[in-house]
Coordinates of C-alpha atoms and ligand atoms in Angstrom, one line a residue:
X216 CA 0.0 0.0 0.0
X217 CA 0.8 3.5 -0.5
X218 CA -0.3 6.1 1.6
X219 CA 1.1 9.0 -0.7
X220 CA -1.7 7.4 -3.3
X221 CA -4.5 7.8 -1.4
X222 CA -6.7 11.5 -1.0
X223 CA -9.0 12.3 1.6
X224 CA -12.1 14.6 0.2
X225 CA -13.8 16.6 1.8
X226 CA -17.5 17.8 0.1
X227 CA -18.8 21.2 0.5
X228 CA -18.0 21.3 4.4
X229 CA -19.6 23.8 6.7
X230 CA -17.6 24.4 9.3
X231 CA -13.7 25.4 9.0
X232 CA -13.1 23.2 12.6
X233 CA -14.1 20.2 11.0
X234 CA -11.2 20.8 8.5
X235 CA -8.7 21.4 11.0
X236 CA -9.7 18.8 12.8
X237 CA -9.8 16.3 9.1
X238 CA -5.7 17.2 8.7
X239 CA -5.2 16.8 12.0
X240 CA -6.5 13.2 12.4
X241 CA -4.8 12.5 8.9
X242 CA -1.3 13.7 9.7
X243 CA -1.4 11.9 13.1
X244 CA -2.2 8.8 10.8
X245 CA 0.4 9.7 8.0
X246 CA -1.7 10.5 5.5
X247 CA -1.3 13.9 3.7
X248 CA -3.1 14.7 0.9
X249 CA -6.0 17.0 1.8
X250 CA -8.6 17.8 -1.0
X251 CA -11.8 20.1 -0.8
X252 CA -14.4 20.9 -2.4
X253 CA -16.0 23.8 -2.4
X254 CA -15.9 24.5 1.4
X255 CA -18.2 27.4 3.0
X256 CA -15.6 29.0 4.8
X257 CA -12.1 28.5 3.4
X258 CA -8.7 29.3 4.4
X259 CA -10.4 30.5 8.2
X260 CA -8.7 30.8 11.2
X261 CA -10.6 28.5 12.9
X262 CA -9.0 25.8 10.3
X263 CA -5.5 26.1 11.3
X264 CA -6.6 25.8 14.9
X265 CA -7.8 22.8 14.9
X266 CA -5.3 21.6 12.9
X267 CA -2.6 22.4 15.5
X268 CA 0.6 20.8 14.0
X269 CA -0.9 19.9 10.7
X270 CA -1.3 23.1 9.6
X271 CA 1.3 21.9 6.3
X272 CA -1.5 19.9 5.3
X273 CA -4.2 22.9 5.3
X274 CA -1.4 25.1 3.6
X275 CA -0.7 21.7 0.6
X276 CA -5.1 21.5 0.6
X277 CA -6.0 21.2 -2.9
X278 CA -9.5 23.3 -3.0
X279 CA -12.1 22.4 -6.1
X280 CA -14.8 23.9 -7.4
X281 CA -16.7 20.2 -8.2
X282 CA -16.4 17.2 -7.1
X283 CA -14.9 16.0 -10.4
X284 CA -12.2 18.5 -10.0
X285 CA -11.1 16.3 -7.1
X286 CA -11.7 13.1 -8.6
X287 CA -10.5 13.1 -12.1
X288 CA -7.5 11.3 -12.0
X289 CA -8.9 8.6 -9.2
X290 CA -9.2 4.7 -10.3
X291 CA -10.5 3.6 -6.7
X292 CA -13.1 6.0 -4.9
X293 CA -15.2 5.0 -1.5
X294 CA -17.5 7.0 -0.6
X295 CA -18.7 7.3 3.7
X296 CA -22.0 7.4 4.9
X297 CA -24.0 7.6 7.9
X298 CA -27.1 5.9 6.8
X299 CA -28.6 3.4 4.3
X300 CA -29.3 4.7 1.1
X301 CA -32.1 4.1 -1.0
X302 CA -30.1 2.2 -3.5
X303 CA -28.3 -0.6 -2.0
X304 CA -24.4 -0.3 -2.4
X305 CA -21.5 -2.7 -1.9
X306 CA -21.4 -1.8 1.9
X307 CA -18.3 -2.3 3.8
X308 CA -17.1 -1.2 7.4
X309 CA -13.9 1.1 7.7
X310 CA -11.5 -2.0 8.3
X311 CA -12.6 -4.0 5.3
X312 CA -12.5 -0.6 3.3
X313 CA -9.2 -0.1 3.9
X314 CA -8.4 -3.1 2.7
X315 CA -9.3 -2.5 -0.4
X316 CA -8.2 1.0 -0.7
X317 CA -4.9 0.1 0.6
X318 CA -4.7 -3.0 -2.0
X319 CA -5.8 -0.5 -4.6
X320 CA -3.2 2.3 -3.6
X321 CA -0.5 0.0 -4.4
X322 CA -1.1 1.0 -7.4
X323 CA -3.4 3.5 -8.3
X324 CA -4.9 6.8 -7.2
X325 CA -7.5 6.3 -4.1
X326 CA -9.9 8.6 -2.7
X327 CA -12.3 8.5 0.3
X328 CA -15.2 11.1 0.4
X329 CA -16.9 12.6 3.0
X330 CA -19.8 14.5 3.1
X331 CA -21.4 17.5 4.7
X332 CA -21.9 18.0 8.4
X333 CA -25.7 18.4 7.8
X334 CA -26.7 15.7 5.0
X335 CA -23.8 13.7 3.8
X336 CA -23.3 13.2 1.1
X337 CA -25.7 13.1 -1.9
X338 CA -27.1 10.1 -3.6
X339 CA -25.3 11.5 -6.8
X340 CA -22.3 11.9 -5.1
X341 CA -22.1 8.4 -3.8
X342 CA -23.2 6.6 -6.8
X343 CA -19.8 7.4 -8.3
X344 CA -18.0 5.8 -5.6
X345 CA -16.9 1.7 -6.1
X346 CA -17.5 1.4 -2.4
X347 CA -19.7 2.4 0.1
X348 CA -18.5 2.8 3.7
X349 CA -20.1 3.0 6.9
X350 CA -18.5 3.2 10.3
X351 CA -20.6 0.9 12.4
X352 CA -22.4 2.6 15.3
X353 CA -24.8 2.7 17.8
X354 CA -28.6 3.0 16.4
X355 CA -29.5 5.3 18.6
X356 CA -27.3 7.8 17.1
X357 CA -25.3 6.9 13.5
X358 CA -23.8 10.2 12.4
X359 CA -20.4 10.6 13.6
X360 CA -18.2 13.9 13.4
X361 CA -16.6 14.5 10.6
X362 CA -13.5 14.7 11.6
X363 CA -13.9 11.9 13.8
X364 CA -15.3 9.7 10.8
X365 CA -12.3 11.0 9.1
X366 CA -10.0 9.5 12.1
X367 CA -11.3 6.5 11.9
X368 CA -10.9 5.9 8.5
X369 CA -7.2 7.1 8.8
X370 CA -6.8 4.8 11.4
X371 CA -7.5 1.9 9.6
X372 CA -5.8 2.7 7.2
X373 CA -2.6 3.1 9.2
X374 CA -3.3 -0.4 11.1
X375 CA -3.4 -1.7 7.5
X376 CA 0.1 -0.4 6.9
X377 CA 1.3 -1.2 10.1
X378 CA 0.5 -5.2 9.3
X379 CA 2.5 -5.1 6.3
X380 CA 5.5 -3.1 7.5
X381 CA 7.9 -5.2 9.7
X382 CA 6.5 -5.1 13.4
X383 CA 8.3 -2.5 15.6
X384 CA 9.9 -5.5 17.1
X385 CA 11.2 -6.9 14.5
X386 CA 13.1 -3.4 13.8
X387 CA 14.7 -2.9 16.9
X388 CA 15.7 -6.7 17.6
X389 CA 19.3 -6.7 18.4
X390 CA 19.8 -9.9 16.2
X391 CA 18.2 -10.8 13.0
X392 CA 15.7 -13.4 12.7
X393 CA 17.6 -16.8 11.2
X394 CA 16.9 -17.9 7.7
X395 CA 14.7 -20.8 6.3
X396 CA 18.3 -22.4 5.0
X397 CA 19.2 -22.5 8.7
X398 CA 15.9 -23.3 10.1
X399 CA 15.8 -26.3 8.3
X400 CA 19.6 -27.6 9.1
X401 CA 18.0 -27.2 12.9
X402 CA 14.7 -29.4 12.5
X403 CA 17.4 -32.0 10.3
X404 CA 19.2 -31.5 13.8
X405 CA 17.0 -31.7 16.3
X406 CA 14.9 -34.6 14.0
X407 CA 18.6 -36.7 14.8
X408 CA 19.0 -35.5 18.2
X409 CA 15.8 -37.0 19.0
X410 CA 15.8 -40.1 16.9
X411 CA 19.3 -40.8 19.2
X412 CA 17.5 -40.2 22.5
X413 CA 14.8 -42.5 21.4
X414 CA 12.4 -40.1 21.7
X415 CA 11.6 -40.4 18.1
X416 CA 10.8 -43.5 16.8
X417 CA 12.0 -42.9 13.0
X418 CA 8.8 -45.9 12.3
X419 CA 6.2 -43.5 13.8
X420 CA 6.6 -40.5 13.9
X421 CA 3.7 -39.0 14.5
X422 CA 3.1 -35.6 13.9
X423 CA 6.2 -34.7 16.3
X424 CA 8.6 -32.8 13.7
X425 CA 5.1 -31.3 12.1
X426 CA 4.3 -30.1 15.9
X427 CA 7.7 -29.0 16.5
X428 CA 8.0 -26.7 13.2
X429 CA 4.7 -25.2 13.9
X430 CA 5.8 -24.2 17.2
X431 CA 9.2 -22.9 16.1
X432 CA 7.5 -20.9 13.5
X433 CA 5.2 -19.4 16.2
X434 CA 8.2 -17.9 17.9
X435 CA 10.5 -16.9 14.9
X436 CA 13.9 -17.7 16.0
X437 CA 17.1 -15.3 15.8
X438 CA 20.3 -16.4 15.2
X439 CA 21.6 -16.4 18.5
X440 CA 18.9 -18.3 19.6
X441 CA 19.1 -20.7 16.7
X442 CA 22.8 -21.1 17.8
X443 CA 22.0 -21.7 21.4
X444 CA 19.8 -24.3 20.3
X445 CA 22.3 -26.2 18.2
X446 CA 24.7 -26.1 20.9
X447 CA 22.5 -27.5 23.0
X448 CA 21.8 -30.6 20.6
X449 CA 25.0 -31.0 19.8
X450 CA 26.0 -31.3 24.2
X451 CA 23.1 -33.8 23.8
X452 CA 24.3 -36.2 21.4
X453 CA 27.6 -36.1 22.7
X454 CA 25.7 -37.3 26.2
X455 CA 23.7 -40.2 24.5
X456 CA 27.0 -41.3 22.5
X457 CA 28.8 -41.4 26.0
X458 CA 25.8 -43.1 27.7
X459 CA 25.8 -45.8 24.9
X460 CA 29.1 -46.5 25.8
X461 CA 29.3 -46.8 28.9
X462 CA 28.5 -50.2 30.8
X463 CA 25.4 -50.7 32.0
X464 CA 25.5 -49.3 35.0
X465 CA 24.5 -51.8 38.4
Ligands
SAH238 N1 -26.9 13.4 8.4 C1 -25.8 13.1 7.7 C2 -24.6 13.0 8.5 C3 -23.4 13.5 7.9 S1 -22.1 13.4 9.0 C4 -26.0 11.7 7.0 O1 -27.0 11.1 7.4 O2 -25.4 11.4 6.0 C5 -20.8 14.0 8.0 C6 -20.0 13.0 7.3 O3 -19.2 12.3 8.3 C7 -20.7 12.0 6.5 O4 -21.1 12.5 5.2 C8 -19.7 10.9 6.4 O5 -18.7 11.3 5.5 C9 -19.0 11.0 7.8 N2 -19.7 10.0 8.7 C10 -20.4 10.3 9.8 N3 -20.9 9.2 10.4 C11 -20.4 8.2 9.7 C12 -20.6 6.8 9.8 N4 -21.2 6.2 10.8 N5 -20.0 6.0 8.8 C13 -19.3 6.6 7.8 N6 -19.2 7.9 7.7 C14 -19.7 8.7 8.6

C-alpha cells in the first residue's frame, strides 16, 4: 500500500473546525493529501486551529470547485456514509475498506469522500464511488463527526500499513531473525537429536517434527537463539554417545 496514493475529500464542508480537525487526524495517521471541495468558509482561522501541528497539510489542501475536479485522475473511490441509502451499495465497514483501498493504492490513485456535516453526502455523489463505507455505530445515534469519521478511517488505514510493514519488534531486535536455510539444518538436527535419545521412533513419527516446526515458526527464531539451540543438541548427542558406551550401569 501507499499512503502518498490515497486522497482524503472533503465535500462542501460547513464548518472550517471540522477541516482542522480532518488534517489533524490525517497527519497523526500519515496521510497527507488533503482535498476540498467547495468548502463554506475556506482558508479561516478556525482551520488552522484545529489543525494544530498539521497546519502543512491545510497550507498543501487542494480546494475544487466540483467534485470531479477532485476526482478526475482517481481509479478507486469509497464513498462514507452515515445511513442506508435508497439504492443498496457494496457496503463495507472502515476496516474492510481499507483493505481495499490500501490494496488498490499500491497501485493506483484512491480517494475516500466525506460529506457535509448536515446531509452527507448526496445520492449523486455516492453513486460514483466503487464502495460504500459505513462506520458501524450505535442505532440510537449513527452520524459521527466529521472529523472523527475522518480519524477513523485514517486509522484503519494506518493499522493496514502497520500489518504489512515489519512489526516494531522486528526493527529494533538486536539480532536478526535466522533464515529458512538454517531453520531447516536445525529441525534436520533436532529430528537426529531425537531419533538418538529415542524419543523419536524414526517408524512412527507421528506428527512430532510437524508439531515441532509449527511451534518454532510461532516464535520466529534469531540467530543467536538458533545457535544456542544447536549447541544444546550438539552437548546432547555427545551425552547419548557417552551413555551408549558406557556399561550398563548396576
Ligand atoms: N446526516 C448526515 C450525517 C453526515 S455526518 C447523513 O446522514 O449522512 C458528516 C460526514 O461524516 C458524512 O457524510 C460521512 O462522510 C461521515 N460520517 C459520519 N458518520 C459516519 C458513519 N457512521 N459512517 C461513515 N461515515 C460517517
Amino acid at each position: 500500500m501507499n499512503l502518498d496514493n490515497i486522497r482524503i475529500v472533503l465535500v462542501n464542508t460547513t464548518h472550517p473546525g471540522n477541516i482542522g480537525g480532518a488534517a489533524r487526524a490525517m497527519k497523526n495517521m500519515g496521510l497527507s493529501r488533503l482535498y476540498l471541495v467547495a468548502p463554506h468558509r475556506y482558508p479561516d482561522e478556525q482551520a488552522d486551529w484545529r489543525a494544530a501541528s498539521a497546519v502543512d497539510l491545510l497550507d498543501n489542501a487542494v480546494v475544487t470547485a466540483t467534485l470531479d475536479e477532485a476526482l478526475a485522475d482517481c481509479q478507486f473511490i469509497v464513498g462514507t456514509s452515515a445511513r442506508e441509502r435508497r439504492i443498496p451499495w457494496p457496503l463495507l465497514d472502515a476496516r474492510q475498506c481499507a483493505d481495499r483501498v490500501g490494496q488498490a493504492s499500491a497501485r493506483e490513485q484512491a480517494a475516500v469522500l466525506f460529506g457535509r456535516e448536515d446531509r452527507g453526502l448526496t445520492n449523486e455523489e455516492l453513486q460514483v464511488c466503487n464502495l460504500h463505507l459505513n462506520i458501524p455505530t450505535s442505532s440510537d445515534y449513527s452520524s459521527l463527526n466529521l472529523a472523527m469519521a475522518v480519524q477513523i478511517v485514517c486509522y484503519e488505514l494506518r493499522m493496514l500499513g502497520a500489518a504489512q510493514w515489519p512489526a516494531v519488534q522486528d526493527a529494533v531486535w538486536d539480532t536478526p531473525f535466522t533464515t529458512r536455510d538454517n531453520m531447516e539444518r536445525f529441525y534436520a538436527h533436532l529430528e537426529q537429536t531425537l531419533v538418538e535419545l529415542e524419543f523419536l521412533d524414526p517408524a512412527a513419527p507421528r506428527q512430532l517434527m510437524s508439531r515441532l516446526r509449527r511451534l518454532y515458526g510461532r516464535v520466529r527464531l534469531d540467530e543467536m537463539e538458533l545457535n544456542i539451540l544447536r549447541g544444546i543438541l550438539t552437548e546432547t548427542q555427545k551425552w547419548v554417545a557417552r551413555a551408549r558406551r558406557a556399561p550398563p550401569a548396576g
